[in-house]
Coordinates of C-alpha atoms in Angstrom, one line a residue:
X1 CA 71.5 84.9 128.5
X2 CA 74.2 86.5 126.4
X3 CA 74.6 84.9 123.0
X4 CA 77.6 82.6 122.6
X5 CA 79.5 82.8 119.4
X6 CA 81.9 80.2 118.0
X7 CA 85.6 80.9 117.4
X8 CA 85.1 79.8 113.7
X9 CA 81.6 80.5 112.3
X10 CA 81.0 78.5 109.2
X11 CA 78.3 76.9 107.1
X12 CA 79.8 73.4 107.1
X13 CA 77.5 70.9 108.8
X14 CA 79.0 69.6 112.0
X15 CA 78.0 66.0 111.0
X16 CA 81.2 66.0 108.9
X17 CA 83.1 65.8 112.2
X18 CA 83.5 62.2 113.3
X19 CA 84.2 62.7 117.0
X20 CA 84.3 58.9 117.7
X21 CA 87.0 58.5 115.1
X22 CA 88.9 61.4 116.7
X23 CA 88.6 59.9 120.2
X24 CA 90.1 56.6 118.9
X25 CA 93.3 58.6 118.2
X26 CA 93.8 59.4 121.9
X27 CA 94.9 56.3 123.9
X28 CA 93.9 57.8 127.3
X29 CA 90.2 57.5 126.5
X30 CA 90.6 53.7 126.5
X31 CA 90.8 53.8 130.3
X32 CA 88.0 54.2 132.9
X33 CA 88.0 56.5 135.9
X34 CA 86.2 55.6 139.1
X35 CA 84.8 52.6 137.2
X36 CA 83.1 54.9 134.7
X37 CA 83.8 56.3 131.3
X38 CA 86.5 59.0 131.5
X39 CA 85.1 62.5 130.9
X40 CA 88.0 64.8 130.6
X41 CA 86.9 68.5 130.8
X42 CA 90.2 70.2 131.9
X43 CA 91.5 71.0 128.5
X44 CA 92.3 74.6 129.3
X45 CA 94.9 73.3 131.8
X46 CA 96.4 70.7 129.4
X47 CA 95.1 68.7 126.5
X48 CA 95.4 65.0 125.9
X49 CA 97.8 63.6 123.3
X50 CA 97.1 61.7 120.2
X51 CA 99.0 58.5 119.5
X52 CA 100.7 60.3 116.6
X53 CA 102.4 62.7 119.0
X54 CA 103.3 60.0 121.6
X55 CA 104.7 57.8 118.8
X56 CA 106.8 60.7 117.4
X57 CA 108.4 61.4 120.8
X58 CA 109.1 57.7 121.4
X59 CA 110.5 57.3 117.8
X60 CA 112.9 60.2 118.3
X61 CA 114.3 58.6 121.5
X62 CA 114.4 55.2 119.9
X63 CA 115.8 56.0 116.5
X64 CA 117.0 59.6 116.3
X65 CA 118.3 60.7 119.7
X66 CA 121.5 62.8 119.4
X67 CA 122.4 66.4 120.2
X68 CA 121.9 68.9 117.4
X69 CA 124.0 71.5 115.6
X70 CA 127.2 70.0 116.9
X71 CA 127.7 66.4 115.7
X72 CA 129.3 65.6 112.3
X73 CA 127.7 62.1 112.3
X74 CA 124.5 61.0 110.6
X75 CA 122.5 60.5 113.8
X76 CA 123.1 64.1 114.8
X77 CA 122.2 65.3 111.3
X78 CA 118.9 63.5 111.5
X79 CA 118.1 64.9 114.9
X80 CA 119.0 68.4 113.7
X81 CA 116.8 68.0 110.6
X82 CA 113.8 66.9 112.8
X83 CA 114.3 69.9 115.1
X84 CA 114.6 72.4 112.3
X85 CA 111.6 70.9 110.6
X86 CA 109.6 71.4 113.7
X87 CA 110.4 75.1 113.7
X88 CA 109.3 75.4 110.1
X89 CA 106.0 73.7 110.9
X90 CA 105.4 76.2 113.7
X91 CA 106.3 79.0 111.3
X92 CA 103.6 77.8 108.9
X93 CA 101.1 77.1 111.7
X94 CA 101.1 80.7 112.9
X95 CA 102.1 82.2 109.5
X96 CA 105.3 83.9 110.8
X97 CA 107.3 85.6 108.0
X98 CA 110.3 83.3 108.5
X99 CA 111.5 80.3 110.7
X100 CA 113.9 82.7 112.4
X101 CA 111.0 84.4 114.1
X102 CA 110.1 81.2 116.0
X103 CA 112.0 80.7 119.3
X104 CA 111.5 77.4 121.2
X105 CA 111.0 77.9 124.9
X106 CA 109.6 75.8 127.8
X107 CA 106.2 77.2 127.4
X108 CA 104.1 80.4 127.4
X109 CA 105.4 81.4 130.8
X110 CA 109.1 81.4 129.7
X111 CA 108.1 83.2 126.5
X112 CA 106.5 86.0 128.4
X113 CA 109.5 86.2 130.8
X114 CA 111.9 86.3 127.9
X115 CA 110.1 89.3 126.4
X116 CA 109.7 91.0 129.8
X117 CA 113.4 90.7 130.6
X118 CA 115.1 90.9 127.2
X119 CA 112.8 93.3 125.3
X120 CA 111.0 95.4 127.8
X121 CA 113.3 95.8 130.8
X122 CA 116.1 97.6 128.8
X123 CA 113.5 100.0 127.4
X124 CA 111.6 100.8 130.6
X125 CA 112.4 103.9 132.6
X126 CA 111.0 105.3 135.9
X127 CA 107.4 106.4 135.2
X128 CA 106.9 104.2 132.2
X129 CA 103.8 102.1 132.0
X130 CA 103.0 98.5 131.0
X131 CA 99.4 97.8 130.1
X132 CA 97.7 94.5 131.0
X133 CA 94.1 93.4 131.3
X134 CA 92.2 92.3 134.4
X135 CA 91.7 88.9 132.9
X136 CA 95.4 88.0 132.6
X137 CA 96.8 84.7 133.7
X138 CA 99.4 85.1 136.5
X139 CA 102.0 84.2 133.9
X140 CA 101.2 87.5 132.2
X141 CA 101.2 89.5 135.4
X142 CA 104.1 88.4 137.6
X143 CA 106.8 88.8 135.0
X144 CA 105.7 92.4 134.4
X145 CA 105.6 93.1 138.1
X146 CA 109.2 92.0 138.4
X147 CA 110.4 94.3 135.6
X148 CA 108.3 97.2 136.8
X149 CA 109.8 96.8 140.3
X150 CA 113.3 96.7 138.9
X151 CA 112.8 99.8 136.6
X152 CA 110.5 102.0 138.5
X153 CA 107.7 101.5 136.0
X154 CA 104.1 100.7 136.8
X155 CA 101.3 98.5 135.6
X156 CA 98.0 99.8 134.2
X157 CA 95.0 97.5 133.9
X158 CA 92.2 97.3 131.3
X159 CA 88.9 96.7 133.1
X160 CA 86.1 94.4 131.9
X161 CA 82.3 94.1 132.1
X162 CA 80.5 91.7 134.4
X163 CA 80.0 89.4 131.3
X164 CA 83.8 89.2 130.8
X165 CA 84.4 91.6 128.0
X166 CA 87.3 94.1 128.0
X167 CA 86.3 97.8 127.9
X168 CA 87.9 99.1 124.7
X169 CA 87.1 102.7 125.6
X170 CA 89.0 102.4 128.8
X171 CA 91.9 100.7 127.0
X172 CA 92.2 103.6 124.7
X173 CA 92.3 106.0 127.6
X174 CA 95.2 104.1 129.1
X175 CA 97.4 104.3 126.0
X176 CA 99.7 107.3 126.2
X177 CA 103.2 108.5 125.7
X178 CA 104.4 106.7 128.8
X179 CA 103.1 103.3 127.6
X180 CA 106.1 101.1 126.8
X181 CA 104.4 97.8 126.0
X182 CA 101.0 96.2 126.0
X183 CA 100.7 92.5 127.1
X184 CA 97.2 90.9 126.6
X185 CA 95.6 87.5 126.7
X186 CA 94.1 86.5 123.4
X187 CA 91.6 84.1 124.9
X188 CA 90.8 84.0 128.7
X189 CA 91.6 80.7 130.3
X190 CA 88.9 81.3 133.0
X191 CA 86.1 82.9 131.1
X192 CA 86.7 81.7 127.5
X193 CA 86.3 85.3 126.3
X194 CA 87.9 86.0 122.9
X195 CA 89.4 89.4 123.1
X196 CA 89.5 91.8 120.0
X197 CA 93.2 91.2 119.6
X198 CA 93.6 92.7 116.1
X199 CA 91.8 95.9 117.1
X200 CA 93.7 96.3 120.3
X201 CA 97.0 95.8 118.5
X202 CA 96.0 98.3 115.9
X203 CA 95.1 100.9 118.5
X204 CA 98.5 100.4 120.3
X205 CA 100.5 100.5 117.0
X206 CA 98.8 103.8 116.1
X207 CA 100.7 105.2 119.0
X208 CA 103.9 103.3 118.3
X209 CA 103.4 100.9 121.2
X210 CA 104.5 97.2 120.8
X211 CA 102.1 94.4 121.8
X212 CA 102.6 90.9 123.2
X213 CA 99.7 88.4 123.0
X214 CA 99.4 85.4 125.3
X215 CA 97.9 82.8 122.9
X216 CA 98.0 79.7 125.1
X217 CA 94.2 79.3 125.0
X218 CA 93.8 80.5 121.4
X219 CA 95.9 78.1 119.4
X220 CA 94.0 74.9 120.4
X221 CA 90.7 76.4 119.2
X222 CA 91.3 78.7 116.3
X223 CA 93.7 79.3 113.4
X224 CA 96.1 82.0 114.5
X225 CA 97.8 84.2 111.9
X226 CA 100.4 86.5 113.6
X227 CA 100.8 88.6 110.5
X228 CA 97.0 89.3 110.4
X229 CA 97.0 90.0 114.1
X230 CA 99.9 92.4 113.6
X231 CA 101.3 91.7 117.1
X232 CA 105.0 92.1 117.9
X233 CA 105.2 88.9 120.0
X234 CA 102.9 85.9 120.4
X235 CA 103.4 83.2 123.0
X236 CA 101.9 79.7 123.4
X237 CA 102.5 76.2 124.8
X238 CA 102.6 72.8 123.1
X239 CA 100.9 70.9 125.9
X240 CA 97.6 72.8 125.5
X241 CA 97.5 72.1 121.7
X242 CA 98.0 68.3 121.9
X243 CA 101.8 68.3 122.1
X244 CA 104.2 67.5 124.9
X245 CA 104.8 69.4 128.1
X246 CA 108.0 71.4 128.5
X247 CA 108.0 73.0 125.0
X248 CA 106.5 76.2 123.8
X249 CA 106.9 79.0 121.3
X250 CA 107.7 82.7 121.2
X251 CA 107.0 84.3 117.9
X252 CA 108.8 87.6 117.7
X253 CA 109.2 90.0 114.8
X254 CA 112.6 89.6 113.3
X255 CA 113.7 93.2 114.0
X256 CA 112.8 92.9 117.7
X257 CA 114.6 89.6 118.1
X258 CA 117.7 90.9 116.4
X259 CA 117.9 93.9 118.7
X260 CA 117.2 92.1 121.9
X261 CA 120.0 90.8 124.1
X262 CA 120.1 87.1 125.1
X263 CA 117.8 86.0 127.8
X264 CA 120.2 83.2 129.0
X265 CA 123.8 82.3 128.2
X266 CA 125.3 78.9 127.3
X267 CA 126.2 76.6 124.5
X268 CA 124.8 76.8 121.0
X269 CA 123.8 80.5 121.2
X270 CA 127.2 81.9 120.4
X271 CA 129.4 82.7 117.4
X272 CA 132.6 82.9 119.5
X273 CA 133.5 83.0 123.1
X274 CA 136.6 84.8 124.5
X275 CA 137.1 85.8 128.1
X276 CA 137.3 89.4 126.8
X277 CA 134.0 89.2 124.8
X278 CA 131.4 86.9 123.5
X279 CA 129.7 87.3 120.1
X280 CA 126.2 85.9 119.9
X281 CA 124.5 83.9 117.2
X282 CA 121.6 85.3 115.2
X283 CA 118.0 84.7 116.3
X284 CA 116.5 82.3 117.1
X285 CA 119.7 80.5 118.3
X286 CA 120.6 83.5 120.4
X287 CA 117.6 82.7 122.7
X288 CA 118.0 78.9 122.8
X289 CA 121.0 78.4 125.2
X290 CA 122.0 74.8 126.0
X291 CA 120.4 71.6 124.9
X292 CA 116.8 72.2 124.0
X293 CA 113.8 69.9 124.5
X294 CA 114.5 68.1 121.2
X295 CA 111.9 65.4 121.5
X296 CA 109.4 68.0 122.7
X297 CA 110.0 70.1 119.5
X298 CA 109.5 66.9 117.4
X299 CA 106.3 66.2 119.3
X300 CA 105.1 69.7 118.8
X301 CA 105.7 69.3 115.1
X302 CA 103.7 66.0 115.2
X303 CA 100.8 67.8 117.0
X304 CA 100.7 70.4 114.2
X305 CA 100.7 67.6 111.6
X306 CA 97.8 66.0 113.4
X307 CA 95.9 69.3 113.6
X308 CA 96.4 69.8 109.9
X309 CA 94.4 66.6 109.2
X310 CA 91.3 68.1 110.9
X311 CA 89.0 70.4 109.1
X312 CA 89.2 73.6 111.2
X313 CA 85.6 74.7 110.3
X314 CA 84.1 71.3 111.3
X315 CA 86.2 71.4 114.4
X316 CA 84.9 74.8 115.3
X317 CA 81.3 73.9 114.6
X318 CA 81.7 70.8 116.9
X319 CA 83.3 72.8 119.7
X320 CA 80.6 75.5 119.3
X321 CA 77.9 72.9 119.7
X322 CA 79.5 71.7 122.9
X323 CA 79.8 75.2 124.3
X324 CA 76.2 76.0 123.4
X325 CA 74.9 72.7 124.8
X326 CA 76.9 73.1 128.1
X327 CA 75.8 76.8 128.5
X328 CA 72.2 76.0 128.1
X329 CA 72.3 72.8 130.2
X330 CA 74.2 74.3 133.1
X331 CA 71.9 77.3 133.1
X332 CA 69.0 75.0 133.8
X333 CA 70.6 73.4 136.9
X334 CA 69.1 74.9 140.1
X335 CA 71.7 76.9 142.0
X336 CA 74.3 77.0 139.2
X337 CA 75.5 80.5 138.0
X338 CA 77.7 80.9 135.0
X339 CA 80.8 83.1 135.3
X340 CA 81.7 84.7 132.0
X341 CA 79.1 85.1 129.3
X342 CA 80.9 87.2 126.7
X343 CA 79.4 87.4 123.2
X344 CA 82.5 85.8 121.7
X345 CA 83.8 82.7 123.5
X346 CA 85.7 79.6 123.1
X347 CA 85.1 76.3 124.8
X348 CA 85.1 77.3 128.5
X349 CA 82.3 77.2 131.0
X350 CA 83.1 78.5 134.5
X351 CA 80.4 78.4 137.2
X352 CA 79.6 78.4 140.9
X353 CA 77.0 76.4 142.8
X354 CA 75.1 78.0 145.6
X355 CA 76.0 76.5 149.0
X356 CA 78.9 74.3 147.6
X357 CA 82.5 75.3 147.4
X358 CA 84.1 74.8 144.0
X359 CA 86.6 72.3 145.4
X360 CA 83.7 70.1 146.7
X361 CA 82.0 70.3 143.3
X362 CA 85.2 69.0 141.7
X363 CA 85.6 66.2 144.3
X364 CA 82.1 64.8 143.8
X365 CA 82.5 65.0 140.0
X366 CA 85.7 63.1 140.2
X367 CA 83.8 60.2 141.8
X368 CA 81.7 60.2 138.7
X369 CA 84.7 60.0 136.4
X370 CA 84.5 63.7 135.4
X371 CA 87.6 65.9 135.4
X372 CA 87.1 69.6 135.9
X373 CA 89.3 72.3 137.2
X374 CA 88.4 74.1 140.4
X375 CA 90.0 77.2 142.1
X376 CA 91.1 80.6 140.8
X377 CA 92.7 79.2 137.7
X378 CA 95.8 81.4 138.1
X379 CA 93.6 84.4 137.6
X380 CA 93.0 85.8 141.1
X381 CA 92.3 89.3 139.8
X382 CA 89.3 88.0 137.9
X383 CA 88.0 86.3 141.0
X384 CA 88.4 89.6 142.9
X385 CA 86.7 91.5 140.1
X386 CA 83.7 89.2 140.0
X387 CA 83.5 88.7 143.8
X388 CA 83.9 84.9 143.9
X389 CA 86.6 83.0 145.7
X390 CA 86.8 80.2 143.1
X391 CA 84.9 78.6 140.3
X392 CA 84.5 75.2 138.8
X393 CA 85.6 75.2 135.1
X394 CA 84.7 72.8 132.4
X395 CA 86.8 73.3 129.3
X396 CA 86.1 71.4 126.1
X397 CA 88.2 70.1 123.1
X398 CA 87.3 68.6 119.8
X399 CA 87.4 65.1 121.2
X400 CA 84.7 65.8 123.7
X401 CA 81.1 64.7 123.0
X402 CA 77.6 65.6 123.8
X403 CA 77.6 62.7 126.2
X404 CA 80.4 64.4 128.1
X405 CA 78.3 67.5 128.5
X406 CA 75.3 65.4 129.6
X407 CA 77.5 63.5 132.1
X408 CA 78.6 66.9 133.6
X409 CA 75.0 67.9 134.1
X410 CA 74.2 64.6 135.8
X411 CA 77.2 65.0 137.9
X412 CA 76.1 68.4 139.1
X413 CA 72.7 67.0 140.1
X414 CA 74.6 64.4 142.1
X415 CA 76.5 67.2 143.8
X416 CA 73.2 68.8 144.7
X417 CA 71.9 65.6 146.1
X418 CA 75.1 65.0 148.2
X419 CA 75.0 68.5 149.7
X420 CA 71.2 68.8 149.9
X421 CA 71.0 72.1 148.0

């Protein structure tokens, strides 16, 4: 078995992490499912929300709801302040150089589409190349297919090993004078693999090639520093990091954002409008046409505040324990085969069970109160590469417990009993 590493190695004892106190912050765990204790193991799809985030969103609608940047009355001023504060919190969270480098979008998907259409498409010419990896989420494949089809460019794909590690030597071979942009996932949503993002950015930048990183699966599990990573763009979603749905972030280097044309047109992204010509506002307003998800931004800010109360080293130790426990336990279940055993992983365990389709695995586990994801996880190229139609995926967060892992193992034994395998 390949050794599994934590996202945050540390010397701090995991006993400093009080998971039961953490769980009490999340109201959803007060309920039961199928008459049993709720075991939520689908965090790679979306995370649960602490009361602090739920309360912040409710408080905005009850006490601060008004449109921003337009009103001259106090309520609008308060709403504007909360929205702008959320941007500053995100800036500090990912260590962007300035708040103006933070663009609010609907989520990772819209962030990638924005870069593909506004940054890449005007630069691409017939014969140019866009480099992706085989482990990309569909959200970091389809937008690039669209711009390549429109410009006569083509995709090039970085391969991976059977364990789920990108082949850096092959990546270097793909980088050439025709490469216009590299777009890579930081952490795989299906395999949990932590890709060597800093090194891959450095290799691209040595050749003058800009890089976008899909950080949707990274920000819930590790501290992300965009300046240390050196990337040109970084995209992530609030709902995977304990915030609301419908709000996300595109970090972009100021020079890029200033040079890029607007992605959409509408109110609040302009300096002046005439029928003859419109002058656009400076970033990030240039990319935030219309009324934004104001309460969502406030909720994202509250999620960051909540994460700031948790020791990241203790969190990483706890999640590392969960991953190690699940990896060992599932490996001991007859007929279960793990998919993705990279040396550096976050809290994802994908697997298949001999003689049982992944969807049937998920259905039986649901009857035991256990929520896992089944299917191709919006990563069909990975499934094709590994020769499996689908997997079951258990993905952990810091509010999960050793008991959750043990419940999953018992549930899989129940699956074996039901199907007689």
